[in-house]
Amino acid sequence: MIIVMKPKTSIETINKLKNKMESLGCQTHEIVGENYSVFGLVGDTSKIDRSQIQANRDVEKVIFVQEPYKKANRIFHPQDTIVKIGDKQIGGSKFSIIAGPCSVESKQQLISIAEEIKESGASFLRGGAFKPRTSPYSFQGMREEGLELLKLAREKTGLPIVTELMSADKIERFVEDVDVIQIGARNMQNFDLLKEVGKTKKPILLKRGMSATIEELLMAAEYIMSEGNEHVILCERGIRTFEKYTRNTLDLSAIPVIKKHSHLPVIVDPSHAAGLWWLVEPLAKAALAVGADGLMVEVHNDPANARCDGQQSITPERFNDLVSKLKKLANIENKEI
Ligand code: PEP
Ligand code: MN
């Protein structure tokens, strides 16, 4: 961190700030110019309150050298993190596919989809039991009953289950029942919830907020990791832009950017990004090409009658076709499905 003082700041004022920084465990190195005094901070700056320095009336500007996230930062952890879930994994040489309906609707619906996606090559089953809906009048999910059906589908297929946790009061149940806990886009900055899942040992699928920067996503991961849970999988699911032809805009560049700055695995959700079923295939192929560690795809046996997100859900047949195309691409990228 580099602190530039206002022109003509007195030596006493500069020394006061320098002493404060040193008392927080940093070394300071000063450059005195004709008009400006500048000093650099070396050491662990993660505990320094940046906004407090910026609020100091004697400070002209602050230049940040180190990113504010530490545990998620590749600098301190150069090798890729691989999150293990039973005999499955996300990260490394694997391109892992999570698939399933937006929401669990019935036993018959869930089991038939789970069997079909497994047959096609999916490694995980997704399905919302507690649904974050924009309208309180929309279907809110089957809740506890939905969790029971997910467990049944896991028993029948062996596929680990991924489902969204919306509030901390259900955390014990989720730790007990679920293989990967999903934190949805709308809760990416629910810091209390992040801290609570950080206290567990469960793998966490953290979705990018719809108007969150990459740094904010990594800081959300940092909340989880700072509590001791380092099994975090990131998910790019599209961000809000001015574009209206798609539900969100898939930020494909986020994948290589995250890979450069962080060691955490990152997957892509083309379904929520596009909001349109016919865009799922091209976006899924693009995700593989830009280096994603996997996908989360919404699959429904009867999209026209789905209780949630039918417009972006692909049928099991189309999913099967998609996976066979992705297998060919994965070969080129030295990834395994
Ligand atoms: C979901 O995956 O079911 C979901 C609601 O996605 P998001 O949080 O990305 O909107
Ligand atoms: Mn959905």
PDB file of C-alpha atoms in Angstrom, residues 49-302:
ATOM      1  CA  ASP A  49      -8.740  -0.304   7.552  1.00  0.00           C
ATOM      2  CA  ARG A  50      -8.313   1.210   4.096  1.00  0.00           C
ATOM      3  CA  SER A  51     -11.260   3.564   4.373  1.00  0.00           C
ATOM      4  CA  GLN A  52      -9.910   5.002   7.610  1.00  0.00           C
ATOM      5  CA  ILE A  53      -6.685   5.992   5.846  1.00  0.00           C
ATOM      6  CA  GLN A  54      -8.660   7.445   2.953  1.00  0.00           C
ATOM      7  CA  ALA A  55     -10.725   9.429   5.444  1.00  0.00           C
ATOM      8  CA  ASN A  56      -7.596  11.026   6.918  1.00  0.00           C
ATOM      9  CA  ARG A  57      -7.730  14.703   5.857  1.00  0.00           C
ATOM     10  CA  ASP A  58      -3.932  14.859   5.489  1.00  0.00           C
ATOM     11  CA  VAL A  59      -3.886  12.008   2.977  1.00  0.00           C
ATOM     12  CA  GLU A  60      -4.036  12.917  -0.736  1.00  0.00           C
ATOM     13  CA  LYS A  61      -4.524   9.388  -2.046  1.00  0.00           C
ATOM     14  CA  VAL A  62      -3.905   5.727  -1.324  1.00  0.00           C
ATOM     15  CA  ILE A  63      -2.613   3.294  -3.946  1.00  0.00           C
ATOM     16  CA  PHE A  64      -3.291  -0.379  -3.292  1.00  0.00           C
ATOM     17  CA  VAL A  65      -0.695  -2.872  -4.398  1.00  0.00           C
ATOM     18  CA  GLN A  66      -1.986  -6.035  -2.753  1.00  0.00           C
ATOM     19  CA  GLU A  67      -5.522  -7.339  -3.215  1.00  0.00           C
ATOM     20  CA  PRO A  68      -7.682  -7.215  -0.074  1.00  0.00           C
ATOM     21  CA  TYR A  69      -8.295 -10.975  -0.117  1.00  0.00           C
ATOM     22  CA  LYS A  70      -5.637 -13.241   1.263  1.00  0.00           C
ATOM     23  CA  LYS A  71      -6.829 -16.822   1.654  1.00  0.00           C
ATOM     24  CA  ALA A  72      -8.431 -16.787  -1.794  1.00  0.00           C
ATOM     25  CA  ASN A  73      -5.338 -15.176  -3.345  1.00  0.00           C
ATOM     26  CA  ARG A  74      -3.128 -17.205  -5.667  1.00  0.00           C
ATOM     27  CA  ILE A  75      -0.045 -15.314  -4.462  1.00  0.00           C
ATOM     28  CA  PHE A  76      -0.207 -17.139  -1.131  1.00  0.00           C
ATOM     29  CA  HIS A  77      -1.427 -20.451  -2.578  1.00  0.00           C
ATOM     30  CA  PRO A  78       0.012 -20.913  -6.077  1.00  0.00           C
ATOM     31  CA  GLN A  79      -1.387 -24.381  -6.788  1.00  0.00           C
ATOM     32  CA  ASP A  80      -5.005 -24.874  -7.914  1.00  0.00           C
ATOM     33  CA  THR A  81      -7.415 -25.938  -5.194  1.00  0.00           C
ATOM     34  CA  ILE A  82      -9.320 -29.134  -5.925  1.00  0.00           C
ATOM     35  CA  VAL A  83     -12.515 -29.547  -3.907  1.00  0.00           C
ATOM     36  CA  LYS A  84     -13.221 -33.211  -3.158  1.00  0.00           C
ATOM     37  CA  ILE A  85     -16.787 -34.406  -2.713  1.00  0.00           C
ATOM     38  CA  GLY A  86     -16.863 -38.143  -1.965  1.00  0.00           C
ATOM     39  CA  ASP A  87     -15.231 -39.836  -4.942  1.00  0.00           C
ATOM     40  CA  LYS A  88     -15.911 -36.770  -7.112  1.00  0.00           C
ATOM     41  CA  GLN A  89     -14.014 -33.503  -7.416  1.00  0.00           C
ATOM     42  CA  ILE A  90     -14.286 -29.991  -8.775  1.00  0.00           C
ATOM     43  CA  GLY A  91     -11.061 -28.474 -10.084  1.00  0.00           C
ATOM     44  CA  GLY A  92      -7.840 -29.919 -11.460  1.00  0.00           C
ATOM     45  CA  SER A  93      -8.061 -31.919 -14.673  1.00  0.00           C
ATOM     46  CA  LYS A  94     -11.805 -32.499 -14.275  1.00  0.00           C
ATOM     47  CA  PHE A  95     -14.600 -30.629 -16.047  1.00  0.00           C
ATOM     48  CA  SER A  96     -17.441 -31.407 -13.646  1.00  0.00           C
ATOM     49  CA  ILE A  97     -21.058 -31.081 -14.630  1.00  0.00           C
ATOM     50  CA  ILE A  98     -23.798 -30.302 -12.128  1.00  0.00           C
ATOM     51  CA  ALA A  99     -27.258 -30.669 -13.642  1.00  0.00           C
ATOM     52  CA  GLY A 100     -30.872 -30.888 -12.618  1.00  0.00           C
ATOM     53  CA  PRO A 101     -34.080 -28.917 -12.366  1.00  0.00           C
ATOM     54  CA  CYS A 102     -34.284 -25.348 -11.111  1.00  0.00           C
ATOM     55  CA  SER A 103     -36.549 -26.605  -8.343  1.00  0.00           C
ATOM     56  CA  VAL A 104     -37.530 -29.972  -6.973  1.00  0.00           C
ATOM     57  CA  GLU A 105     -41.175 -30.463  -7.972  1.00  0.00           C
ATOM     58  CA  SER A 106     -42.034 -34.105  -7.332  1.00  0.00           C
ATOM     59  CA  LYS A 107     -40.471 -37.499  -6.701  1.00  0.00           C
ATOM     60  CA  GLN A 108     -41.150 -38.692 -10.214  1.00  0.00           C
ATOM     61  CA  GLN A 109     -39.752 -35.502 -11.793  1.00  0.00           C
ATOM     62  CA  LEU A 110     -36.552 -35.481  -9.754  1.00  0.00           C
ATOM     63  CA  ILE A 111     -35.717 -39.187  -9.968  1.00  0.00           C
ATOM     64  CA  SER A 112     -36.291 -39.380 -13.705  1.00  0.00           C
ATOM     65  CA  ILE A 113     -34.141 -36.299 -14.369  1.00  0.00           C
ATOM     66  CA  ALA A 114     -31.416 -37.536 -11.997  1.00  0.00           C
ATOM     67  CA  GLU A 115     -31.252 -40.923 -13.742  1.00  0.00           C
ATOM     68  CA  GLU A 116     -31.079 -39.347 -17.180  1.00  0.00           C
ATOM     69  CA  ILE A 117     -28.415 -36.761 -16.411  1.00  0.00           C
ATOM     70  CA  LYS A 118     -26.290 -39.408 -14.715  1.00  0.00           C
ATOM     71  CA  GLU A 119     -26.527 -41.595 -17.784  1.00  0.00           C
ATOM     72  CA  SER A 120     -25.375 -38.642 -19.910  1.00  0.00           C
ATOM     73  CA  GLY A 121     -22.300 -37.897 -17.783  1.00  0.00           C
ATOM     74  CA  ALA A 122     -23.301 -35.421 -15.053  1.00  0.00           C
ATOM     75  CA  SER A 123     -21.373 -35.836 -11.795  1.00  0.00           C
ATOM     76  CA  PHE A 124     -23.739 -33.943  -9.465  1.00  0.00           C
ATOM     77  CA  LEU A 125     -27.483 -33.406  -9.137  1.00  0.00           C
ATOM     78  CA  ARG A 126     -28.796 -29.899  -8.512  1.00  0.00           C
ATOM     79  CA  GLY A 127     -32.320 -28.941  -7.435  1.00  0.00           C
ATOM     80  CA  GLY A 128     -33.721 -26.083  -5.409  1.00  0.00           C
ATOM     81  CA  ALA A 129     -35.736 -26.988  -2.329  1.00  0.00           C
ATOM     82  CA  PHE A 130     -35.765 -23.454  -0.896  1.00  0.00           C
ATOM     83  CA  LYS A 131     -36.172 -21.029  -3.779  1.00  0.00           C
ATOM     84  CA  PRO A 132     -35.207 -17.332  -3.785  1.00  0.00           C
ATOM     85  CA  ARG A 133     -38.031 -15.955  -5.971  1.00  0.00           C
ATOM     86  CA  THR A 134     -38.452 -12.333  -6.998  1.00  0.00           C
ATOM     87  CA  SER A 135     -42.169 -12.500  -6.242  1.00  0.00           C
ATOM     88  CA  PRO A 136     -43.534 -13.762  -2.920  1.00  0.00           C
ATOM     89  CA  TYR A 137     -46.478 -15.185  -4.909  1.00  0.00           C
ATOM     90  CA  SER A 138     -44.278 -17.466  -7.036  1.00  0.00           C
ATOM     91  CA  PHE A 139     -43.547 -21.093  -6.084  1.00  0.00           C
ATOM     92  CA  GLN A 140     -41.185 -20.978  -3.111  1.00  0.00           C
ATOM     93  CA  GLY A 141     -39.938 -24.565  -3.350  1.00  0.00           C
ATOM     94  CA  MET A 142     -40.883 -27.822  -1.629  1.00  0.00           C
ATOM     95  CA  ARG A 143     -38.618 -26.914   1.288  1.00  0.00           C
ATOM     96  CA  GLU A 144     -37.908 -29.813   3.730  1.00  0.00           C
ATOM     97  CA  GLU A 145     -39.874 -32.221   1.537  1.00  0.00           C
ATOM     98  CA  GLY A 146     -37.653 -31.174  -1.378  1.00  0.00           C
ATOM     99  CA  LEU A 147     -34.546 -32.019   0.637  1.00  0.00           C
ATOM    100  CA  GLU A 148     -35.962 -35.487   1.341  1.00  0.00           C
ATOM    101  CA  LEU A 149     -36.532 -36.039  -2.388  1.00  0.00           C
ATOM    102  CA  LEU A 150     -32.988 -34.916  -3.163  1.00  0.00           C
ATOM    103  CA  LYS A 151     -31.680 -37.472  -0.668  1.00  0.00           C
ATOM    104  CA  LEU A 152     -33.812 -40.144  -2.286  1.00  0.00           C
ATOM    105  CA  ALA A 153     -32.459 -39.225  -5.727  1.00  0.00           C
ATOM    106  CA  ARG A 154     -28.913 -39.466  -4.351  1.00  0.00           C
ATOM    107  CA  GLU A 155     -29.682 -42.888  -2.912  1.00  0.00           C
ATOM    108  CA  LYS A 156     -31.019 -44.107  -6.261  1.00  0.00           C
ATOM    109  CA  THR A 157     -28.280 -42.667  -8.481  1.00  0.00           C
ATOM    110  CA  GLY A 158     -25.240 -42.156  -6.259  1.00  0.00           C
ATOM    111  CA  LEU A 159     -25.018 -38.537  -7.467  1.00  0.00           C
ATOM    112  CA  PRO A 160     -23.977 -36.038  -4.764  1.00  0.00           C
ATOM    113  CA  ILE A 161     -26.573 -33.285  -4.275  1.00  0.00           C
ATOM    114  CA  VAL A 162     -26.176 -29.515  -4.580  1.00  0.00           C
ATOM    115  CA  THR A 163     -28.873 -27.224  -3.221  1.00  0.00           C
ATOM    116  CA  GLU A 164     -29.280 -23.648  -2.058  1.00  0.00           C
ATOM    117  CA  LEU A 165     -29.243 -22.548   1.570  1.00  0.00           C
ATOM    118  CA  MET A 166     -31.065 -19.265   2.048  1.00  0.00           C
ATOM    119  CA  SER A 167     -30.932 -18.767   5.780  1.00  0.00           C
ATOM    120  CA  ALA A 168     -28.622 -19.747   8.608  1.00  0.00           C
ATOM    121  CA  ASP A 169     -31.387 -21.354  10.682  1.00  0.00           C
ATOM    122  CA  LYS A 170     -31.378 -24.363   8.306  1.00  0.00           C
ATOM    123  CA  ILE A 171     -27.636 -24.853   8.377  1.00  0.00           C
ATOM    124  CA  GLU A 172     -27.526 -27.949  10.588  1.00  0.00           C
ATOM    125  CA  ARG A 173     -30.041 -29.720   8.406  1.00  0.00           C
ATOM    126  CA  PHE A 174     -28.054 -28.831   5.277  1.00  0.00           C
ATOM    127  CA  VAL A 175     -24.763 -29.996   6.783  1.00  0.00           C
ATOM    128  CA  GLU A 176     -26.434 -33.292   7.602  1.00  0.00           C
ATOM    129  CA  ASP A 177     -28.272 -33.833   4.304  1.00  0.00           C
ATOM    130  CA  VAL A 178     -26.492 -32.055   1.474  1.00  0.00           C
ATOM    131  CA  ASP A 179     -23.144 -32.675  -0.274  1.00  0.00           C
ATOM    132  CA  VAL A 180     -22.515 -29.162  -1.596  1.00  0.00           C
ATOM    133  CA  ILE A 181     -24.195 -26.103  -0.068  1.00  0.00           C
ATOM    134  CA  GLN A 182     -25.067 -23.462  -2.641  1.00  0.00           C
ATOM    135  CA  ILE A 183     -25.058 -19.779  -1.736  1.00  0.00           C
ATOM    136  CA  GLY A 184     -27.131 -18.023  -4.376  1.00  0.00           C
ATOM    137  CA  ALA A 185     -26.408 -14.796  -6.226  1.00  0.00           C
ATOM    138  CA  ARG A 186     -28.850 -12.870  -4.037  1.00  0.00           C
ATOM    139  CA  ASN A 187     -27.037 -13.936  -0.875  1.00  0.00           C
ATOM    140  CA  MET A 188     -23.463 -13.481  -2.080  1.00  0.00           C
ATOM    141  CA  GLN A 189     -23.047 -10.574   0.294  1.00  0.00           C
ATOM    142  CA  ASN A 190     -25.130 -11.923   3.162  1.00  0.00           C
ATOM    143  CA  PHE A 191     -22.067 -11.765   5.371  1.00  0.00           C
ATOM    144  CA  ASP A 192     -23.606 -13.469   8.408  1.00  0.00           C
ATOM    145  CA  LEU A 193     -24.662 -16.405   6.241  1.00  0.00           C
ATOM    146  CA  LEU A 194     -21.176 -16.561   4.681  1.00  0.00           C
ATOM    147  CA  LYS A 195     -19.594 -16.654   8.139  1.00  0.00           C
ATOM    148  CA  GLU A 196     -21.938 -19.433   9.257  1.00  0.00           C
ATOM    149  CA  VAL A 197     -21.160 -21.682   6.285  1.00  0.00           C
ATOM    150  CA  GLY A 198     -17.503 -20.807   6.871  1.00  0.00           C
ATOM    151  CA  LYS A 199     -17.742 -22.536  10.238  1.00  0.00           C
ATOM    152  CA  THR A 200     -18.751 -25.827   8.581  1.00  0.00           C
ATOM    153  CA  LYS A 201     -16.539 -28.240   6.646  1.00  0.00           C
ATOM    154  CA  LYS A 202     -18.966 -28.592   3.725  1.00  0.00           C
ATOM    155  CA  PRO A 203     -17.987 -27.658   0.174  1.00  0.00           C
ATOM    156  CA  ILE A 204     -19.649 -24.320  -0.657  1.00  0.00           C
ATOM    157  CA  LEU A 205     -20.750 -23.323  -4.150  1.00  0.00           C
ATOM    158  CA  LEU A 206     -20.658 -19.529  -4.092  1.00  0.00           C
ATOM    159  CA  LYS A 207     -22.513 -17.826  -6.940  1.00  0.00           C
ATOM    160  CA  ARG A 208     -21.513 -14.374  -8.119  1.00  0.00           C
ATOM    161  CA  GLY A 209     -23.995 -11.650  -7.190  1.00  0.00           C
ATOM    162  CA  MET A 210     -25.757 -10.179 -10.210  1.00  0.00           C
ATOM    163  CA  SER A 211     -24.059  -6.819  -9.754  1.00  0.00           C
ATOM    164  CA  ALA A 212     -20.930  -7.914  -7.927  1.00  0.00           C
ATOM    165  CA  THR A 213     -17.422  -7.223  -9.167  1.00  0.00           C
ATOM    166  CA  ILE A 214     -14.899 -10.057  -9.307  1.00  0.00           C
ATOM    167  CA  GLU A 215     -13.151  -8.566  -6.283  1.00  0.00           C
ATOM    168  CA  GLU A 216     -16.429  -8.554  -4.335  1.00  0.00           C
ATOM    169  CA  LEU A 217     -16.940 -12.220  -5.253  1.00  0.00           C
ATOM    170  CA  LEU A 218     -13.442 -13.047  -4.012  1.00  0.00           C
ATOM    171  CA  MET A 219     -14.046 -11.066  -0.820  1.00  0.00           C
ATOM    172  CA  ALA A 220     -17.244 -13.083  -0.265  1.00  0.00           C
ATOM    173  CA  ALA A 221     -15.137 -16.255  -0.632  1.00  0.00           C
ATOM    174  CA  GLU A 222     -12.694 -14.715   1.840  1.00  0.00           C
ATOM    175  CA  TYR A 223     -15.517 -14.396   4.405  1.00  0.00           C
ATOM    176  CA  ILE A 224     -16.118 -18.151   4.183  1.00  0.00           C
ATOM    177  CA  MET A 225     -12.426 -19.045   4.175  1.00  0.00           C
ATOM    178  CA  SER A 226     -11.521 -16.720   7.033  1.00  0.00           C
ATOM    179  CA  GLU A 227     -13.814 -18.794   9.269  1.00  0.00           C
ATOM    180  CA  GLY A 228     -11.833 -21.923   8.424  1.00  0.00           C
ATOM    181  CA  ASN A 229     -13.709 -23.470   5.478  1.00  0.00           C
ATOM    182  CA  GLU A 230     -11.454 -23.467   2.426  1.00  0.00           C
ATOM    183  CA  HIS A 231     -13.653 -25.764   0.301  1.00  0.00           C
ATOM    184  CA  VAL A 232     -15.065 -22.986  -1.854  1.00  0.00           C
ATOM    185  CA  ILE A 233     -16.158 -23.329  -5.490  1.00  0.00           C
ATOM    186  CA  LEU A 234     -16.948 -20.092  -7.320  1.00  0.00           C
ATOM    187  CA  CYS A 235     -19.674 -19.769  -9.942  1.00  0.00           C
ATOM    188  CA  GLU A 236     -20.045 -17.173 -12.682  1.00  0.00           C
ATOM    189  CA  ARG A 237     -23.784 -16.964 -13.468  1.00  0.00           C
ATOM    190  CA  GLY A 238     -24.073 -13.762 -15.471  1.00  0.00           C
ATOM    191  CA  ILE A 239     -24.228 -10.165 -14.355  1.00  0.00           C
ATOM    192  CA  ARG A 240     -26.700  -7.336 -14.907  1.00  0.00           C
ATOM    193  CA  THR A 241     -25.922  -5.135 -17.876  1.00  0.00           C
ATOM    194  CA  PHE A 242     -27.948  -2.871 -20.176  1.00  0.00           C
ATOM    195  CA  GLU A 243     -28.473  -5.795 -22.598  1.00  0.00           C
ATOM    196  CA  LYS A 244     -32.065  -6.964 -22.875  1.00  0.00           C
ATOM    197  CA  TYR A 245     -31.845  -9.925 -25.273  1.00  0.00           C
ATOM    198  CA  THR A 246     -30.505 -12.083 -22.454  1.00  0.00           C
ATOM    199  CA  ARG A 247     -31.543 -12.369 -18.783  1.00  0.00           C
ATOM    200  CA  ASN A 248     -28.004 -11.509 -17.673  1.00  0.00           C
ATOM    201  CA  THR A 249     -24.688 -11.141 -19.500  1.00  0.00           C
ATOM    202  CA  LEU A 250     -22.311 -14.064 -19.040  1.00  0.00           C
ATOM    203  CA  ASP A 251     -18.983 -12.552 -18.024  1.00  0.00           C
ATOM    204  CA  LEU A 252     -16.678 -15.040 -19.723  1.00  0.00           C
ATOM    205  CA  SER A 253     -13.568 -13.000 -19.014  1.00  0.00           C
ATOM    206  CA  ALA A 254     -14.240 -13.455 -15.290  1.00  0.00           C
ATOM    207  CA  ILE A 255     -13.048 -17.070 -15.594  1.00  0.00           C
ATOM    208  CA  PRO A 256      -9.444 -16.408 -16.690  1.00  0.00           C
ATOM    209  CA  VAL A 257      -9.335 -13.310 -14.456  1.00  0.00           C
ATOM    210  CA  ILE A 258     -10.380 -15.349 -11.397  1.00  0.00           C
ATOM    211  CA  LYS A 259      -7.932 -18.101 -12.358  1.00  0.00           C
ATOM    212  CA  LYS A 260      -5.123 -15.529 -12.507  1.00  0.00           C
ATOM    213  CA  HIS A 261      -5.896 -14.039  -9.102  1.00  0.00           C
ATOM    214  CA  SER A 262      -7.248 -17.010  -7.185  1.00  0.00           C
ATOM    215  CA  HIS A 263      -6.528 -20.711  -6.731  1.00  0.00           C
ATOM    216  CA  LEU A 264     -10.209 -21.575  -6.189  1.00  0.00           C
ATOM    217  CA  PRO A 265     -12.088 -23.650  -8.780  1.00  0.00           C
ATOM    218  CA  VAL A 266     -14.646 -21.753 -10.828  1.00  0.00           C
ATOM    219  CA  ILE A 267     -17.620 -23.093 -12.745  1.00  0.00           C
ATOM    220  CA  VAL A 268     -20.150 -21.457 -15.101  1.00  0.00           C
ATOM    221  CA  ASP A 269     -23.947 -21.468 -14.971  1.00  0.00           C
ATOM    222  CA  PRO A 270     -25.037 -20.754 -18.564  1.00  0.00           C
ATOM    223  CA  SER A 271     -28.732 -21.263 -17.705  1.00  0.00           C
ATOM    224  CA  HIS A 272     -29.169 -18.323 -15.316  1.00  0.00           C
ATOM    225  CA  ALA A 273     -26.703 -16.249 -17.345  1.00  0.00           C
ATOM    226  CA  ALA A 274     -28.679 -16.509 -20.574  1.00  0.00           C
ATOM    227  CA  GLY A 275     -32.202 -17.109 -19.336  1.00  0.00           C
ATOM    228  CA  LEU A 276     -32.822 -18.852 -22.689  1.00  0.00           C
ATOM    229  CA  TRP A 277     -32.502 -22.588 -23.340  1.00  0.00           C
ATOM    230  CA  TRP A 278     -31.037 -22.249 -26.838  1.00  0.00           C
ATOM    231  CA  LEU A 279     -28.097 -20.221 -25.517  1.00  0.00           C
ATOM    232  CA  VAL A 280     -27.048 -22.886 -23.019  1.00  0.00           C
ATOM    233  CA  GLU A 281     -25.055 -24.944 -25.528  1.00  0.00           C
ATOM    234  CA  PRO A 282     -22.894 -22.144 -27.029  1.00  0.00           C
ATOM    235  CA  LEU A 283     -22.229 -20.632 -23.598  1.00  0.00           C
ATOM    236  CA  ALA A 284     -21.354 -24.023 -22.088  1.00  0.00           C
ATOM    237  CA  LYS A 285     -18.849 -24.631 -24.903  1.00  0.00           C
ATOM    238  CA  ALA A 286     -17.383 -21.168 -24.360  1.00  0.00           C
ATOM    239  CA  ALA A 287     -17.054 -21.841 -20.605  1.00  0.00           C
ATOM    240  CA  LEU A 288     -14.983 -24.932 -21.304  1.00  0.00           C
ATOM    241  CA  ALA A 289     -12.814 -23.040 -23.792  1.00  0.00           C
ATOM    242  CA  VAL A 290     -12.007 -20.199 -21.355  1.00  0.00           C
ATOM    243  CA  GLY A 291     -10.833 -22.599 -18.651  1.00  0.00           C
ATOM    244  CA  ALA A 292     -13.821 -23.146 -16.350  1.00  0.00           C
ATOM    245  CA  ASP A 293     -13.698 -26.189 -14.058  1.00  0.00           C
ATOM    246  CA  GLY A 294     -17.250 -27.193 -14.814  1.00  0.00           C
ATOM    247  CA  LEU A 295     -20.844 -26.227 -15.386  1.00  0.00           C
ATOM    248  CA  MET A 296     -24.145 -25.956 -13.602  1.00  0.00           C
ATOM    249  CA  VAL A 297     -26.988 -26.576 -16.061  1.00  0.00           C
ATOM    250  CA  GLU A 298     -30.748 -26.548 -15.534  1.00  0.00           C
ATOM    251  CA  VAL A 299     -32.404 -29.634 -17.003  1.00  0.00           C
ATOM    252  CA  HIS A 300     -36.163 -30.300 -16.965  1.00  0.00           C
ATOM    253  CA  ASN A 301     -38.192 -33.153 -18.444  1.00  0.00           C
ATOM    254  CA  ASP A 302     -41.091 -30.812 -19.274  1.00  0.00           C
TER     255      ASP A 302
END
